[in-house]
Amino acid sequence: RSATRTEIALLPFGRFDERQRELLRTVAAFTALYFDLPTRLLDPRSMPRQPDRIRTSRGRKWGQYLTGPFLRDVLPAALPPSAIALLGITMEDLYPSPRWNFVFGEALLYDRVGIYSLARLGPEFADQPRTEEASRVELRRSLQVVTHELGHMFGLVHCTEWACNLNGSNSLQETDRQPLYLCPDCLRMLQWNLRFDVLARYDALAGFLESVGLDDDAAWFRRRATTVRSGT
């Protein structure tokens, strides 16, 4: 945060239907509270090129995009002067290299840009029905992965000491096990960077998570706020 870098920018790539656009708006609102920074959704852009490879599974076919061209060329050129960090978001599937099947997202520690895919987080990718519970799970995954990727852009590496939002993840099962909260070490580093009020942040995140039906996660932040207030 500085006099000129005052916000986080989210840049959608590709097509989003109205439900997906609402999901983006919710992600942006949560991100603003998580990092105590205004978070702006930029005007969407079309995908900058054709898919880098085609995948097939269970009788369906879809394209995948390499993350490297986004991180090296597209996103640095689109970084607004007012943004501390710029995160691209897409409904297209991503992968970081030919050796990988996919990646949820990838961010650079030093260049303030990252790219993140929603493609695998909803039920449709696994040929499952969309239900109220499936939408709740998709929302939680989206909040977790976006804040994880942005954590890297603020200098946080993968956490291996605690249960933490910055734990690495290579599957949806691992993503679902990860908490939305930061461990004591990562929280302290982020707070040193952004200088937010930890207690006010806990209260704000708890209220937001309650409002979107993520009650278990909200309860953790409520308990933590109570502990901080009690001094125990």
PDB file of C-alpha atoms in Angstrom:
ATOM      1  CA  ARG A   1       0.000   0.000   0.000  1.00  0.00           C
ATOM      2  CA  SER A   2       1.354   3.428  -0.917  1.00  0.00           C
ATOM      3  CA  ALA A   3       0.168   6.881  -1.882  1.00  0.00           C
ATOM      4  CA  THR A   4      -0.325   5.718  -5.478  1.00  0.00           C
ATOM      5  CA  ARG A   5      -0.981   1.961  -5.118  1.00  0.00           C
ATOM      6  CA  THR A   6      -4.245   1.862  -3.240  1.00  0.00           C
ATOM      7  CA  GLU A   7      -6.341  -1.047  -4.509  1.00  0.00           C
ATOM      8  CA  ILE A   8      -6.570  -4.622  -5.745  1.00  0.00           C
ATOM      9  CA  ALA A   9      -7.794  -5.071  -9.325  1.00  0.00           C
ATOM     10  CA  LEU A  10      -9.604  -8.179 -10.609  1.00  0.00           C
ATOM     11  CA  LEU A  11      -9.659  -8.635 -14.387  1.00  0.00           C
ATOM     12  CA  PRO A  12     -12.172 -11.148 -15.867  1.00  0.00           C
ATOM     13  CA  PHE A  13     -11.118 -12.976 -19.034  1.00  0.00           C
ATOM     14  CA  GLY A  14     -13.616 -14.715 -21.320  1.00  0.00           C
ATOM     15  CA  ARG A  15     -17.338 -15.305 -20.925  1.00  0.00           C
ATOM     16  CA  PHE A  16     -19.282 -15.135 -17.656  1.00  0.00           C
ATOM     17  CA  ASP A  17     -23.017 -15.666 -17.317  1.00  0.00           C
ATOM     18  CA  GLU A  18     -25.059 -13.667 -14.802  1.00  0.00           C
ATOM     19  CA  ARG A  19     -24.630 -16.241 -12.012  1.00  0.00           C
ATOM     20  CA  GLN A  20     -20.865 -16.215 -12.566  1.00  0.00           C
ATOM     21  CA  ARG A  21     -20.772 -12.417 -12.634  1.00  0.00           C
ATOM     22  CA  GLU A  22     -22.557 -12.362  -9.289  1.00  0.00           C
ATOM     23  CA  LEU A  23     -19.960 -14.808  -7.973  1.00  0.00           C
ATOM     24  CA  LEU A  24     -17.228 -12.408  -9.121  1.00  0.00           C
ATOM     25  CA  ARG A  25     -18.895  -9.532  -7.300  1.00  0.00           C
ATOM     26  CA  THR A  26     -19.040 -11.599  -4.097  1.00  0.00           C
ATOM     27  CA  VAL A  27     -15.387 -12.579  -4.465  1.00  0.00           C
ATOM     28  CA  ALA A  28     -14.424  -8.932  -4.924  1.00  0.00           C
ATOM     29  CA  ALA A  29     -16.331  -7.881  -1.796  1.00  0.00           C
ATOM     30  CA  PHE A  30     -14.693 -10.614   0.294  1.00  0.00           C
ATOM     31  CA  THR A  31     -11.252  -9.779  -1.089  1.00  0.00           C
ATOM     32  CA  ALA A  32     -11.653  -6.145  -0.032  1.00  0.00           C
ATOM     33  CA  LEU A  33     -12.279  -7.207   3.565  1.00  0.00           C
ATOM     34  CA  TYR A  34      -9.620  -9.921   3.573  1.00  0.00           C
ATOM     35  CA  PHE A  35      -6.833  -7.530   2.585  1.00  0.00           C
ATOM     36  CA  ASP A  36      -8.371  -4.305   3.920  1.00  0.00           C
ATOM     37  CA  LEU A  37      -8.067  -2.801   0.446  1.00  0.00           C
ATOM     38  CA  PRO A  38     -10.624  -1.494  -2.059  1.00  0.00           C
ATOM     39  CA  THR A  39     -11.069  -4.174  -4.716  1.00  0.00           C
ATOM     40  CA  ARG A  40     -12.184  -3.178  -8.201  1.00  0.00           C
ATOM     41  CA  LEU A  41     -13.638  -5.427 -10.895  1.00  0.00           C
ATOM     42  CA  LEU A  42     -12.277  -4.238 -14.225  1.00  0.00           C
ATOM     43  CA  ASP A  43     -14.154  -4.471 -17.516  1.00  0.00           C
ATOM     44  CA  PRO A  44     -13.937  -8.038 -18.881  1.00  0.00           C
ATOM     45  CA  ARG A  45     -11.651  -8.928 -21.755  1.00  0.00           C
ATOM     46  CA  SER A  46     -11.849 -11.703 -24.297  1.00  0.00           C
ATOM     47  CA  MET A  47      -9.320 -14.529 -24.071  1.00  0.00           C
ATOM     48  CA  PRO A  48      -6.141 -13.228 -25.719  1.00  0.00           C
ATOM     49  CA  ARG A  49      -5.541 -16.327 -27.886  1.00  0.00           C
ATOM     50  CA  GLN A  50      -6.790 -19.788 -28.753  1.00  0.00           C
ATOM     51  CA  PRO A  51      -6.384 -22.649 -26.233  1.00  0.00           C
ATOM     52  CA  ASP A  52      -2.861 -24.025 -25.958  1.00  0.00           C
ATOM     53  CA  ARG A  53      -4.107 -27.618 -25.839  1.00  0.00           C
ATOM     54  CA  ILE A  54      -7.335 -29.630 -25.947  1.00  0.00           C
ATOM     55  CA  ARG A  55      -8.305 -32.079 -23.195  1.00  0.00           C
ATOM     56  CA  THR A  56     -10.875 -34.884 -23.313  1.00  0.00           C
ATOM     57  CA  SER A  57     -12.536 -36.820 -20.501  1.00  0.00           C
ATOM     58  CA  ARG A  58     -15.835 -38.650 -19.996  1.00  0.00           C
ATOM     59  CA  GLY A  59     -16.898 -37.936 -23.553  1.00  0.00           C
ATOM     60  CA  ARG A  60     -16.405 -34.158 -23.333  1.00  0.00           C
ATOM     61  CA  LYS A  61     -13.746 -31.885 -24.781  1.00  0.00           C
ATOM     62  CA  TRP A  62     -12.424 -28.532 -23.568  1.00  0.00           C
ATOM     63  CA  GLY A  63      -9.524 -26.165 -24.098  1.00  0.00           C
ATOM     64  CA  GLN A  64      -6.764 -25.322 -21.632  1.00  0.00           C
ATOM     65  CA  TYR A  65      -4.583 -22.225 -21.465  1.00  0.00           C
ATOM     66  CA  LEU A  66      -0.990 -21.913 -20.297  1.00  0.00           C
ATOM     67  CA  THR A  67      -0.573 -19.503 -17.396  1.00  0.00           C
ATOM     68  CA  GLY A  68       2.851 -18.269 -18.542  1.00  0.00           C
ATOM     69  CA  PRO A  69       1.711 -15.932 -21.356  1.00  0.00           C
ATOM     70  CA  PHE A  70      -0.772 -14.285 -18.968  1.00  0.00           C
ATOM     71  CA  LEU A  71       1.903 -13.787 -16.296  1.00  0.00           C
ATOM     72  CA  ARG A  72       4.661 -12.636 -18.654  1.00  0.00           C
ATOM     73  CA  ASP A  73       2.788 -10.528 -21.198  1.00  0.00           C
ATOM     74  CA  VAL A  74      -0.952  -9.955 -20.793  1.00  0.00           C
ATOM     75  CA  LEU A  75      -1.300  -9.059 -17.121  1.00  0.00           C
ATOM     76  CA  PRO A  76       1.828  -6.885 -16.671  1.00  0.00           C
ATOM     77  CA  ALA A  77       0.644  -4.745 -19.592  1.00  0.00           C
ATOM     78  CA  ALA A  78      -2.816  -4.420 -18.002  1.00  0.00           C
ATOM     79  CA  LEU A  79      -1.655  -3.558 -14.456  1.00  0.00           C
ATOM     80  CA  PRO A  80      -3.336  -0.259 -13.475  1.00  0.00           C
ATOM     81  CA  PRO A  81      -1.058   2.353 -11.877  1.00  0.00           C
ATOM     82  CA  SER A  82      -3.412   2.453  -8.877  1.00  0.00           C
ATOM     83  CA  ALA A  83      -3.266  -1.319  -8.256  1.00  0.00           C
ATOM     84  CA  ILE A  84      -1.035  -3.021  -5.730  1.00  0.00           C
ATOM     85  CA  ALA A  85      -1.938  -6.304  -7.402  1.00  0.00           C
ATOM     86  CA  LEU A  86      -3.809  -7.447 -10.504  1.00  0.00           C
ATOM     87  CA  LEU A  87      -5.445 -10.883 -10.568  1.00  0.00           C
ATOM     88  CA  GLY A  88      -6.935 -12.260 -13.760  1.00  0.00           C
ATOM     89  CA  ILE A  89      -9.996 -14.483 -13.349  1.00  0.00           C
ATOM     90  CA  THR A  90     -11.423 -16.812 -15.984  1.00  0.00           C
ATOM     91  CA  MET A  91     -13.901 -19.633 -16.465  1.00  0.00           C
ATOM     92  CA  GLU A  92     -11.375 -21.346 -18.749  1.00  0.00           C
ATOM     93  CA  ASP A  93      -9.171 -24.190 -17.508  1.00  0.00           C
ATOM     94  CA  LEU A  94      -5.486 -23.404 -16.849  1.00  0.00           C
ATOM     95  CA  TYR A  95      -2.209 -25.311 -16.667  1.00  0.00           C
ATOM     96  CA  PRO A  96       1.343 -24.116 -15.892  1.00  0.00           C
ATOM     97  CA  SER A  97       3.396 -26.475 -18.084  1.00  0.00           C
ATOM     98  CA  PRO A  98       2.923 -29.543 -20.330  1.00  0.00           C
ATOM     99  CA  ARG A  99       3.816 -31.811 -17.411  1.00  0.00           C
ATOM    100  CA  TRP A 100       0.788 -30.645 -15.381  1.00  0.00           C
ATOM    101  CA  ASN A 101      -2.846 -31.669 -15.824  1.00  0.00           C
ATOM    102  CA  PHE A 102      -4.182 -28.337 -14.545  1.00  0.00           C
ATOM    103  CA  VAL A 103      -3.684 -25.597 -11.980  1.00  0.00           C
ATOM    104  CA  PHE A 104      -6.273 -23.576 -10.042  1.00  0.00           C
ATOM    105  CA  GLY A 105      -4.151 -20.463 -10.256  1.00  0.00           C
ATOM    106  CA  GLU A 106      -0.641 -19.091 -10.372  1.00  0.00           C
ATOM    107  CA  ALA A 107       0.810 -15.798  -9.182  1.00  0.00           C
ATOM    108  CA  LEU A 108       4.207 -14.118  -9.205  1.00  0.00           C
ATOM    109  CA  LEU A 109       5.764 -13.115  -5.896  1.00  0.00           C
ATOM    110  CA  TYR A 110       7.491 -10.006  -7.227  1.00  0.00           C
ATOM    111  CA  ASP A 111       5.585  -8.740 -10.271  1.00  0.00           C
ATOM    112  CA  ARG A 112       2.155  -8.185  -8.635  1.00  0.00           C
ATOM    113  CA  VAL A 113       0.171 -10.231 -11.159  1.00  0.00           C
ATOM    114  CA  GLY A 114      -1.609 -13.583 -11.086  1.00  0.00           C
ATOM    115  CA  ILE A 115      -4.205 -15.642 -12.958  1.00  0.00           C
ATOM    116  CA  TYR A 116      -6.907 -17.840 -11.466  1.00  0.00           C
ATOM    117  CA  SER A 117      -9.526 -20.204 -12.916  1.00  0.00           C
ATOM    118  CA  LEU A 118     -13.050 -20.861 -11.660  1.00  0.00           C
ATOM    119  CA  ALA A 119     -13.518 -23.680 -14.168  1.00  0.00           C
ATOM    120  CA  ARG A 120     -13.099 -26.680 -11.851  1.00  0.00           C
ATOM    121  CA  LEU A 121     -14.754 -25.219  -8.745  1.00  0.00           C
ATOM    122  CA  GLY A 122     -18.410 -25.682  -9.712  1.00  0.00           C
ATOM    123  CA  PRO A 123     -20.367 -28.935 -10.138  1.00  0.00           C
ATOM    124  CA  GLU A 124     -20.721 -28.761 -13.916  1.00  0.00           C
ATOM    125  CA  PHE A 125     -17.062 -29.551 -14.582  1.00  0.00           C
ATOM    126  CA  ALA A 126     -17.521 -32.927 -12.857  1.00  0.00           C
ATOM    127  CA  ASP A 127     -20.924 -33.516 -14.536  1.00  0.00           C
ATOM    128  CA  GLN A 128     -22.719 -33.025 -11.212  1.00  0.00           C
ATOM    129  CA  PRO A 129     -26.046 -31.207 -10.731  1.00  0.00           C
ATOM    130  CA  ARG A 130     -26.123 -27.621  -9.558  1.00  0.00           C
ATOM    131  CA  THR A 131     -27.753 -27.524  -6.155  1.00  0.00           C
ATOM    132  CA  GLU A 132     -27.817 -24.980  -3.350  1.00  0.00           C
ATOM    133  CA  GLU A 133     -25.078 -26.917  -1.554  1.00  0.00           C
ATOM    134  CA  ALA A 134     -22.978 -27.159  -4.739  1.00  0.00           C
ATOM    135  CA  SER A 135     -23.204 -23.382  -5.138  1.00  0.00           C
ATOM    136  CA  ARG A 136     -22.151 -22.891  -1.511  1.00  0.00           C
ATOM    137  CA  VAL A 137     -19.122 -25.141  -2.020  1.00  0.00           C
ATOM    138  CA  GLU A 138     -18.219 -23.333  -5.243  1.00  0.00           C
ATOM    139  CA  LEU A 139     -18.365 -19.983  -3.454  1.00  0.00           C
ATOM    140  CA  ARG A 140     -16.119 -21.152  -0.625  1.00  0.00           C
ATOM    141  CA  ARG A 141     -13.597 -22.600  -3.063  1.00  0.00           C
ATOM    142  CA  SER A 142     -13.597 -19.342  -5.016  1.00  0.00           C
ATOM    143  CA  LEU A 143     -12.966 -17.254  -1.906  1.00  0.00           C
ATOM    144  CA  GLN A 144     -10.215 -19.597  -0.776  1.00  0.00           C
ATOM    145  CA  VAL A 145      -8.325 -19.782  -4.057  1.00  0.00           C
ATOM    146  CA  VAL A 146      -8.539 -16.059  -4.850  1.00  0.00           C
ATOM    147  CA  THR A 147      -7.233 -14.997  -1.438  1.00  0.00           C
ATOM    148  CA  HIS A 148      -4.551 -17.717  -1.609  1.00  0.00           C
ATOM    149  CA  GLU A 149      -3.269 -16.425  -4.964  1.00  0.00           C
ATOM    150  CA  LEU A 150      -3.377 -12.822  -3.800  1.00  0.00           C
ATOM    151  CA  GLY A 151      -1.450 -13.840  -0.678  1.00  0.00           C
ATOM    152  CA  HIS A 152       1.408 -14.877  -2.945  1.00  0.00           C
ATOM    153  CA  MET A 153       1.272 -11.487  -4.633  1.00  0.00           C
ATOM    154  CA  PHE A 154       1.829  -9.869  -1.227  1.00  0.00           C
ATOM    155  CA  GLY A 155       4.958 -11.979  -0.746  1.00  0.00           C
ATOM    156  CA  LEU A 156       3.594 -14.986   1.147  1.00  0.00           C
ATOM    157  CA  VAL A 157       4.947 -18.387   0.094  1.00  0.00           C
ATOM    158  CA  HIS A 158       3.229 -21.741   0.653  1.00  0.00           C
ATOM    159  CA  CYS A 159       2.808 -22.399   4.357  1.00  0.00           C
ATOM    160  CA  THR A 160       3.945 -25.801   5.648  1.00  0.00           C
ATOM    161  CA  GLU A 161       3.845 -25.156   9.403  1.00  0.00           C
ATOM    162  CA  TRP A 162       0.136 -24.745  10.169  1.00  0.00           C
ATOM    163  CA  ALA A 163      -3.346 -25.244   8.768  1.00  0.00           C
ATOM    164  CA  CYS A 164      -3.477 -22.075   6.693  1.00  0.00           C
ATOM    165  CA  ASN A 165      -5.022 -20.467   3.625  1.00  0.00           C
ATOM    166  CA  LEU A 166      -1.503 -20.497   2.152  1.00  0.00           C
ATOM    167  CA  ASN A 167      -1.167 -24.299   2.259  1.00  0.00           C
ATOM    168  CA  GLY A 168      -0.457 -25.722  -1.193  1.00  0.00           C
ATOM    169  CA  SER A 169      -3.245 -27.542  -3.031  1.00  0.00           C
ATOM    170  CA  ASN A 170      -3.231 -29.887  -6.028  1.00  0.00           C
ATOM    171  CA  SER A 171      -6.815 -31.165  -5.840  1.00  0.00           C
ATOM    172  CA  LEU A 172     -10.304 -30.041  -4.885  1.00  0.00           C
ATOM    173  CA  GLN A 173     -10.149 -32.348  -1.883  1.00  0.00           C
ATOM    174  CA  GLU A 174      -7.087 -30.498  -0.602  1.00  0.00           C
ATOM    175  CA  THR A 175      -8.694 -27.133  -1.368  1.00  0.00           C
ATOM    176  CA  ASP A 176     -11.824 -28.081   0.579  1.00  0.00           C
ATOM    177  CA  ARG A 177      -9.720 -29.042   3.617  1.00  0.00           C
ATOM    178  CA  GLN A 178      -7.898 -25.718   3.703  1.00  0.00           C
ATOM    179  CA  PRO A 179      -9.179 -22.968   5.979  1.00  0.00           C
ATOM    180  CA  LEU A 180     -10.070 -19.460   4.894  1.00  0.00           C
ATOM    181  CA  TYR A 181      -8.036 -18.050   7.756  1.00  0.00           C
ATOM    182  CA  LEU A 182      -4.315 -17.371   7.827  1.00  0.00           C
ATOM    183  CA  CYS A 183      -2.035 -19.011  10.378  1.00  0.00           C
ATOM    184  CA  PRO A 184      -0.327 -16.797  13.006  1.00  0.00           C
ATOM    185  CA  ASP A 185       2.886 -16.489  10.974  1.00  0.00           C
ATOM    186  CA  CYS A 186       1.252 -15.590   7.643  1.00  0.00           C
ATOM    187  CA  LEU A 187      -1.248 -13.262   9.318  1.00  0.00           C
ATOM    188  CA  ARG A 188       1.561 -11.383  11.041  1.00  0.00           C
ATOM    189  CA  MET A 189       3.500 -10.980   7.799  1.00  0.00           C
ATOM    190  CA  LEU A 190       0.447  -9.725   5.926  1.00  0.00           C
ATOM    191  CA  GLN A 191      -0.491  -7.376   8.747  1.00  0.00           C
ATOM    192  CA  TRP A 192       3.061  -5.994   8.763  1.00  0.00           C
ATOM    193  CA  ASN A 193       2.653  -5.270   5.069  1.00  0.00           C
ATOM    194  CA  LEU A 194      -0.862  -3.801   5.017  1.00  0.00           C
ATOM    195  CA  ARG A 195      -1.165  -2.487   8.610  1.00  0.00           C
ATOM    196  CA  PHE A 196      -4.773  -3.538   9.067  1.00  0.00           C
ATOM    197  CA  ASP A 197      -6.573  -3.815  12.396  1.00  0.00           C
ATOM    198  CA  VAL A 198      -6.630  -7.570  13.046  1.00  0.00           C
ATOM    199  CA  LEU A 199      -9.660  -7.500  15.328  1.00  0.00           C
ATOM    200  CA  ALA A 200     -11.714  -5.294  12.995  1.00  0.00           C
ATOM    201  CA  ARG A 201     -10.755  -7.629  10.144  1.00  0.00           C
ATOM    202  CA  TYR A 202     -11.965 -10.681  12.081  1.00  0.00           C
ATOM    203  CA  ASP A 203     -15.303  -9.000  12.791  1.00  0.00           C
ATOM    204  CA  ALA A 204     -15.783  -7.893   9.177  1.00  0.00           C
ATOM    205  CA  LEU A 205     -14.940 -11.321   7.747  1.00  0.00           C
ATOM    206  CA  ALA A 206     -17.241 -13.094  10.197  1.00  0.00           C
ATOM    207  CA  GLY A 207     -20.153 -10.836   9.280  1.00  0.00           C
ATOM    208  CA  PHE A 208     -19.565 -11.256   5.554  1.00  0.00           C
ATOM    209  CA  LEU A 209     -19.287 -15.043   5.739  1.00  0.00           C
ATOM    210  CA  GLU A 210     -22.500 -15.218   7.754  1.00  0.00           C
ATOM    211  CA  SER A 211     -24.255 -13.120   5.111  1.00  0.00           C
ATOM    212  CA  VAL A 212     -23.327 -15.562   2.321  1.00  0.00           C
ATOM    213  CA  GLY A 213     -24.148 -18.735   4.262  1.00  0.00           C
ATOM    214  CA  LEU A 214     -20.630 -19.909   5.138  1.00  0.00           C
ATOM    215  CA  ASP A 215     -21.488 -20.289   8.797  1.00  0.00           C
ATOM    216  CA  ASP A 216     -18.711 -22.687   9.819  1.00  0.00           C
ATOM    217  CA  ASP A 217     -16.030 -20.349   8.515  1.00  0.00           C
ATOM    218  CA  ALA A 218     -17.793 -17.360  10.072  1.00  0.00           C
ATOM    219  CA  ALA A 219     -17.827 -19.142  13.438  1.00  0.00           C
ATOM    220  CA  TRP A 220     -14.040 -19.516  13.402  1.00  0.00           C
ATOM    221  CA  PHE A 221     -13.557 -15.767  12.905  1.00  0.00           C
ATOM    222  CA  ARG A 222     -16.144 -15.025  15.626  1.00  0.00           C
ATOM    223  CA  ARG A 223     -14.336 -17.331  18.078  1.00  0.00           C
ATOM    224  CA  ARG A 224     -11.000 -15.775  17.225  1.00  0.00           C
ATOM    225  CA  ALA A 225     -12.339 -12.260  17.750  1.00  0.00           C
ATOM    226  CA  THR A 226     -13.725 -13.319  21.136  1.00  0.00           C
ATOM    227  CA  THR A 227     -10.351 -14.754  22.099  1.00  0.00           C
ATOM    228  CA  VAL A 228      -8.538 -11.571  21.097  1.00  0.00           C
ATOM    229  CA  ARG A 229     -10.965  -9.424  23.062  1.00  0.00           C
ATOM    230  CA  SER A 230     -10.620 -11.596  26.163  1.00  0.00           C
ATOM    231  CA  GLY A 231      -6.842 -11.463  25.997  1.00  0.00           C
ATOM    232  CA  THR A 232      -6.543 -15.220  26.536  1.00  0.00           C
TER     233      THR A 232
END
